[in-house]
Amino acid sequence: VAGGVLGPAFALEGYAFFIEAIFLGLYLYGWDRLSPRAHWLTGIPVALSGLLSGILVVAANAWMQTPTGLEAALAGPELTITDPAAVGPLAITDALAVFRSPSWFQMALHSSLSCY
């Protein structure tokens, strides 16, 4: 069930990681091959994509702390939701709920400020 919600965050984090890796390669291997300005400019995407990568991973963690966008299916009409046997499989109602978790902003801000 969690894969449907966490998938978009980790997919975007994969893109951010690849951007970071590409520009880090340009930054390191272009040290003596690029002009000083171009070398400095290749460091900016490294920092920004690293920040984005961290924020997206924290989004997945924040969703696991305070999950939203899920709905429990009832096992039968005669059972109430207070009955543990009444809760059936969970259904995803919002695939982008990981980005709407109530704790995401605080956790991402805390993590980002502590890293930089």
Short mmCIF file of N, CA and C in Angstrom, two decimals:
data_model
loop_
_atom_site.label_atom_id
_atom_site.label_comp_id
_atom_site.label_asym_id
_atom_site.label_seq_id
_atom_site.Cartn_x
_atom_site.Cartn_y
_atom_site.Cartn_z
N VAL A 1 0.83 -1.19 0.00
CA VAL A 1 0.00 0.00 0.00
C VAL A 1 0.87 1.25 0.00
N ALA A 2 1.92 1.25 0.78
CA ALA A 2 2.75 2.45 0.91
C ALA A 2 3.48 2.78 -0.39
N GLY A 3 3.72 1.78 -1.23
CA GLY A 3 4.44 2.03 -2.47
C GLY A 3 3.71 3.00 -3.39
N GLY A 4 2.39 2.95 -3.39
CA GLY A 4 1.63 3.87 -4.22
C GLY A 4 1.73 5.31 -3.77
N VAL A 5 2.00 5.52 -2.50
CA VAL A 5 2.13 6.88 -1.98
C VAL A 5 3.59 7.31 -1.95
N LEU A 6 4.48 6.40 -1.55
CA LEU A 6 5.90 6.75 -1.45
C LEU A 6 6.61 6.73 -2.80
N GLY A 7 6.03 6.05 -3.77
CA GLY A 7 6.65 5.94 -5.09
C GLY A 7 6.98 7.26 -5.75
N PRO A 8 6.04 8.22 -5.82
CA PRO A 8 6.37 9.50 -6.47
C PRO A 8 7.52 10.24 -5.79
N ALA A 9 7.57 10.21 -4.46
CA ALA A 9 8.66 10.91 -3.76
C ALA A 9 10.00 10.27 -4.07
N PHE A 10 10.06 8.93 -4.05
CA PHE A 10 11.34 8.27 -4.32
C PHE A 10 11.71 8.34 -5.80
N ALA A 11 10.73 8.39 -6.69
CA ALA A 11 11.05 8.55 -8.11
C ALA A 11 11.66 9.93 -8.36
N LEU A 12 11.07 10.96 -7.79
CA LEU A 12 11.63 12.31 -7.93
C LEU A 12 12.99 12.41 -7.25
N GLU A 13 13.16 11.71 -6.14
CA GLU A 13 14.45 11.71 -5.46
C GLU A 13 15.51 11.05 -6.34
N GLY A 14 15.12 10.05 -7.10
CA GLY A 14 16.05 9.41 -8.04
C GLY A 14 16.53 10.39 -9.10
N TYR A 15 15.61 11.20 -9.63
CA TYR A 15 16.01 12.22 -10.60
C TYR A 15 16.95 13.23 -9.97
N ALA A 16 16.63 13.66 -8.77
CA ALA A 16 17.50 14.63 -8.08
C ALA A 16 18.88 14.03 -7.84
N PHE A 17 18.93 12.75 -7.51
CA PHE A 17 20.22 12.09 -7.29
C PHE A 17 21.04 12.05 -8.57
N PHE A 18 20.39 11.73 -9.69
CA PHE A 18 21.12 11.68 -10.96
C PHE A 18 21.63 13.05 -11.37
N ILE A 19 20.84 14.09 -11.17
CA ILE A 19 21.30 15.45 -11.46
C ILE A 19 22.49 15.79 -10.59
N GLU A 20 22.39 15.45 -9.32
CA GLU A 20 23.50 15.70 -8.40
C GLU A 20 24.76 14.95 -8.83
N ALA A 21 24.62 13.70 -9.21
CA ALA A 21 25.77 12.89 -9.61
C ALA A 21 26.40 13.42 -10.89
N ILE A 22 25.58 13.82 -11.85
CA ILE A 22 26.11 14.34 -13.11
C ILE A 22 26.90 15.62 -12.87
N PHE A 23 26.32 16.55 -12.15
CA PHE A 23 27.02 17.82 -11.93
C PHE A 23 28.18 17.68 -10.97
N LEU A 24 28.12 16.72 -10.06
CA LEU A 24 29.28 16.48 -9.20
C LEU A 24 30.43 15.94 -10.02
N GLY A 25 30.12 15.08 -10.99
CA GLY A 25 31.16 14.60 -11.90
C GLY A 25 31.76 15.74 -12.70
N LEU A 26 30.93 16.63 -13.21
CA LEU A 26 31.44 17.80 -13.94
C LEU A 26 32.29 18.69 -13.02
N TYR A 27 31.83 18.85 -11.80
CA TYR A 27 32.56 19.69 -10.86
C TYR A 27 33.93 19.11 -10.53
N LEU A 28 33.99 17.82 -10.24
CA LEU A 28 35.26 17.21 -9.84
C LEU A 28 36.21 17.00 -11.01
N TYR A 29 35.70 16.44 -12.10
CA TYR A 29 36.59 16.13 -13.22
C TYR A 29 36.84 17.34 -14.11
N GLY A 30 36.07 18.39 -13.93
CA GLY A 30 36.30 19.61 -14.70
C GLY A 30 37.09 20.65 -13.94
N TRP A 31 37.71 20.25 -12.85
CA TRP A 31 38.42 21.19 -11.98
C TRP A 31 39.45 22.02 -12.76
N ASP A 32 40.29 21.35 -13.54
CA ASP A 32 41.30 22.07 -14.33
C ASP A 32 40.88 22.23 -15.78
N ARG A 33 39.74 21.68 -16.16
CA ARG A 33 39.32 21.71 -17.56
C ARG A 33 38.30 22.79 -17.85
N LEU A 34 37.58 23.25 -16.86
CA LEU A 34 36.57 24.28 -17.03
C LEU A 34 37.11 25.62 -16.56
N SER A 35 36.49 26.68 -17.07
CA SER A 35 36.86 28.01 -16.58
C SER A 35 36.43 28.12 -15.11
N PRO A 36 37.04 29.01 -14.36
CA PRO A 36 36.64 29.15 -12.95
C PRO A 36 35.14 29.45 -12.77
N ARG A 37 34.60 30.27 -13.67
CA ARG A 37 33.17 30.59 -13.58
C ARG A 37 32.31 29.36 -13.85
N ALA A 38 32.63 28.60 -14.90
CA ALA A 38 31.87 27.39 -15.23
C ALA A 38 32.01 26.35 -14.12
N HIS A 39 33.19 26.27 -13.55
CA HIS A 39 33.41 25.33 -12.45
C HIS A 39 32.54 25.70 -11.25
N TRP A 40 32.50 26.98 -10.94
CA TRP A 40 31.68 27.44 -9.83
C TRP A 40 30.19 27.20 -10.11
N LEU A 41 29.77 27.43 -11.35
CA LEU A 41 28.37 27.25 -11.71
C LEU A 41 27.93 25.79 -11.66
N THR A 42 28.86 24.86 -11.87
CA THR A 42 28.48 23.44 -11.76
C THR A 42 28.26 23.02 -10.31
N GLY A 43 28.73 23.81 -9.37
CA GLY A 43 28.49 23.50 -7.96
C GLY A 43 27.09 23.85 -7.50
N ILE A 44 26.44 24.78 -8.18
CA ILE A 44 25.09 25.20 -7.79
C ILE A 44 24.08 24.06 -7.95
N PRO A 45 24.03 23.36 -9.11
CA PRO A 45 23.09 22.24 -9.20
C PRO A 45 23.40 21.11 -8.22
N VAL A 46 24.66 20.95 -7.85
CA VAL A 46 25.01 19.93 -6.86
C VAL A 46 24.34 20.26 -5.53
N ALA A 47 24.44 21.50 -5.11
CA ALA A 47 23.84 21.91 -3.83
C ALA A 47 22.32 21.87 -3.89
N LEU A 48 21.73 22.37 -4.98
CA LEU A 48 20.27 22.42 -5.07
C LEU A 48 19.66 21.02 -5.19
N SER A 49 20.26 20.17 -6.00
CA SER A 49 19.70 18.82 -6.14
C SER A 49 19.95 17.99 -4.88
N GLY A 50 21.03 18.25 -4.18
CA GLY A 50 21.25 17.58 -2.90
C GLY A 50 20.20 17.99 -1.88
N LEU A 51 19.87 19.28 -1.86
CA LEU A 51 18.82 19.78 -0.98
C LEU A 51 17.47 19.15 -1.34
N LEU A 52 17.16 19.13 -2.64
CA LEU A 52 15.90 18.55 -3.09
C LEU A 52 15.82 17.07 -2.77
N SER A 53 16.92 16.38 -2.94
CA SER A 53 16.96 14.95 -2.64
C SER A 53 16.66 14.70 -1.16
N GLY A 54 17.26 15.49 -0.30
CA GLY A 54 17.00 15.35 1.13
C GLY A 54 15.57 15.67 1.49
N ILE A 55 15.01 16.71 0.89
CA ILE A 55 13.64 17.10 1.18
C ILE A 55 12.66 16.01 0.75
N LEU A 56 12.93 15.38 -0.39
CA LEU A 56 12.03 14.33 -0.87
C LEU A 56 12.10 13.07 -0.01
N VAL A 57 13.28 12.74 0.47
CA VAL A 57 13.39 11.59 1.38
C VAL A 57 12.70 11.90 2.70
N VAL A 58 12.83 13.12 3.17
CA VAL A 58 12.14 13.53 4.40
C VAL A 58 10.62 13.52 4.19
N ALA A 59 10.16 13.79 2.97
CA ALA A 59 8.73 13.72 2.68
C ALA A 59 8.21 12.30 2.90
N ALA A 60 8.97 11.32 2.46
CA ALA A 60 8.57 9.93 2.68
C ALA A 60 8.55 9.61 4.17
N ASN A 61 9.55 10.07 4.89
CA ASN A 61 9.61 9.83 6.33
C ASN A 61 8.46 10.54 7.04
N ALA A 62 8.17 11.76 6.65
CA ALA A 62 7.08 12.51 7.28
C ALA A 62 5.74 11.82 7.03
N TRP A 63 5.56 11.27 5.83
CA TRP A 63 4.31 10.57 5.56
C TRP A 63 4.18 9.31 6.42
N MET A 64 5.29 8.63 6.65
CA MET A 64 5.23 7.44 7.51
C MET A 64 4.95 7.82 8.96
N GLN A 65 5.34 9.03 9.37
CA GLN A 65 5.06 9.49 10.73
C GLN A 65 3.59 9.89 10.88
N THR A 66 3.06 10.59 9.87
CA THR A 66 1.67 11.04 9.89
C THR A 66 1.04 10.70 8.54
N PRO A 67 0.61 9.46 8.35
CA PRO A 67 0.08 9.06 7.04
C PRO A 67 -1.27 9.72 6.74
N THR A 68 -1.41 10.15 5.50
CA THR A 68 -2.67 10.72 5.01
C THR A 68 -2.93 10.13 3.63
N GLY A 69 -4.13 10.31 3.13
CA GLY A 69 -4.46 9.85 1.78
C GLY A 69 -4.79 8.38 1.69
N LEU A 70 -5.14 7.76 2.82
CA LEU A 70 -5.53 6.36 2.84
C LEU A 70 -6.93 6.23 3.40
N GLU A 71 -7.61 5.19 2.97
CA GLU A 71 -8.95 4.94 3.46
C GLU A 71 -9.09 3.44 3.70
N ALA A 72 -9.64 3.07 4.84
CA ALA A 72 -9.82 1.66 5.16
C ALA A 72 -11.15 1.18 4.61
N ALA A 73 -11.12 0.03 3.98
CA ALA A 73 -12.36 -0.58 3.47
C ALA A 73 -12.96 -1.44 4.57
N LEU A 74 -14.26 -1.38 4.72
CA LEU A 74 -14.93 -2.19 5.74
C LEU A 74 -15.11 -3.61 5.24
N ALA A 75 -14.97 -4.56 6.17
CA ALA A 75 -15.10 -5.97 5.79
C ALA A 75 -16.55 -6.37 5.57
N GLY A 76 -17.47 -5.69 6.18
CA GLY A 76 -18.87 -6.03 6.01
C GLY A 76 -19.76 -4.91 6.50
N PRO A 77 -21.01 -4.86 6.05
CA PRO A 77 -21.89 -3.74 6.45
C PRO A 77 -22.31 -3.82 7.91
N GLU A 78 -22.30 -5.01 8.52
CA GLU A 78 -22.76 -5.13 9.91
C GLU A 78 -21.69 -4.77 10.92
N LEU A 79 -20.45 -4.61 10.47
CA LEU A 79 -19.36 -4.32 11.40
C LEU A 79 -19.11 -2.82 11.45
N THR A 80 -18.71 -2.36 12.61
CA THR A 80 -18.38 -0.94 12.75
C THR A 80 -16.87 -0.78 12.66
N ILE A 81 -16.45 0.43 12.46
CA ILE A 81 -15.01 0.70 12.31
C ILE A 81 -14.27 0.51 13.62
N THR A 82 -14.98 0.53 14.76
CA THR A 82 -14.31 0.31 16.05
C THR A 82 -13.96 -1.16 16.25
N ASP A 83 -14.56 -2.03 15.48
CA ASP A 83 -14.25 -3.46 15.56
C ASP A 83 -12.97 -3.73 14.77
N PRO A 84 -11.93 -4.31 15.39
CA PRO A 84 -10.68 -4.55 14.66
C PRO A 84 -10.85 -5.45 13.44
N ALA A 85 -11.84 -6.33 13.46
CA ALA A 85 -12.06 -7.22 12.32
C ALA A 85 -12.72 -6.49 11.15
N ALA A 86 -13.24 -5.28 11.41
CA ALA A 86 -13.94 -4.55 10.37
C ALA A 86 -13.00 -3.88 9.38
N VAL A 87 -11.81 -3.63 9.79
CA VAL A 87 -10.89 -2.91 8.92
C VAL A 87 -10.31 -3.88 7.91
N GLY A 88 -10.56 -3.60 6.66
CA GLY A 88 -10.03 -4.43 5.58
C GLY A 88 -8.77 -3.81 5.02
N PRO A 89 -8.51 -4.07 3.76
CA PRO A 89 -7.31 -3.51 3.15
C PRO A 89 -7.41 -1.99 3.01
N LEU A 90 -6.28 -1.36 3.02
CA LEU A 90 -6.24 0.09 2.87
C LEU A 90 -6.24 0.44 1.39
N ALA A 91 -6.93 1.50 1.05
CA ALA A 91 -6.99 1.97 -0.32
C ALA A 91 -6.38 3.37 -0.38
N ILE A 92 -5.59 3.61 -1.39
CA ILE A 92 -4.98 4.92 -1.57
C ILE A 92 -6.02 5.85 -2.19
N THR A 93 -6.27 6.97 -1.53
CA THR A 93 -7.21 7.95 -2.07
C THR A 93 -6.49 9.14 -2.67
N ASP A 94 -5.23 9.33 -2.34
CA ASP A 94 -4.46 10.46 -2.86
C ASP A 94 -3.02 10.02 -3.06
N ALA A 95 -2.61 9.86 -4.31
CA ALA A 95 -1.26 9.38 -4.60
C ALA A 95 -0.19 10.41 -4.25
N LEU A 96 -0.55 11.67 -4.17
CA LEU A 96 0.41 12.72 -3.83
C LEU A 96 0.30 13.13 -2.36
N ALA A 97 -0.30 12.29 -1.54
CA ALA A 97 -0.48 12.60 -0.12
C ALA A 97 0.84 12.76 0.60
N VAL A 98 1.89 12.15 0.09
CA VAL A 98 3.19 12.26 0.75
C VAL A 98 3.65 13.72 0.78
N PHE A 99 3.20 14.51 -0.20
CA PHE A 99 3.58 15.92 -0.24
C PHE A 99 2.61 16.81 0.54
N ARG A 100 1.57 16.21 1.10
CA ARG A 100 0.60 16.97 1.89
C ARG A 100 0.57 16.52 3.35
N SER A 101 1.58 15.79 3.75
CA SER A 101 1.64 15.32 5.13
C SER A 101 1.75 16.53 6.06
N PRO A 102 1.00 16.54 7.15
CA PRO A 102 1.04 17.70 8.03
C PRO A 102 2.40 17.96 8.68
N SER A 103 3.23 16.95 8.77
CA SER A 103 4.54 17.15 9.41
C SER A 103 5.68 17.36 8.42
N TRP A 104 5.37 17.37 7.11
CA TRP A 104 6.43 17.44 6.11
C TRP A 104 7.20 18.76 6.17
N PHE A 105 6.51 19.88 6.22
CA PHE A 105 7.19 21.17 6.18
C PHE A 105 8.14 21.34 7.36
N GLN A 106 7.67 21.02 8.56
CA GLN A 106 8.52 21.18 9.74
C GLN A 106 9.73 20.26 9.67
N MET A 107 9.53 19.02 9.25
CA MET A 107 10.64 18.07 9.19
C MET A 107 11.63 18.46 8.09
N ALA A 108 11.13 18.90 6.93
CA ALA A 108 12.01 19.30 5.83
C ALA A 108 12.79 20.56 6.20
N LEU A 109 12.14 21.51 6.83
CA LEU A 109 12.82 22.74 7.24
C LEU A 109 13.89 22.43 8.28
N HIS A 110 13.55 21.62 9.26
CA HIS A 110 14.51 21.26 10.30
C HIS A 110 15.71 20.53 9.71
N SER A 111 15.45 19.58 8.85
CA SER A 111 16.53 18.79 8.24
C SER A 111 17.41 19.66 7.34
N SER A 112 16.78 20.51 6.54
CA SER A 112 17.55 21.35 5.61
C SER A 112 18.40 22.37 6.34
N LEU A 113 17.84 23.01 7.34
CA LEU A 113 18.61 24.02 8.08
C LEU A 113 19.73 23.39 8.88
N SER A 114 19.51 22.19 9.38
CA SER A 114 20.57 21.54 10.16
C SER A 114 21.70 21.04 9.27
N CYS A 115 21.41 20.76 8.01
CA CYS A 115 22.46 20.27 7.10
C CYS A 115 23.29 21.41 6.52
N TYR A 116 22.68 22.54 6.29
CA TYR A 116 23.41 23.65 5.69
C TYR A 116 23.80 24.65 6.76
#
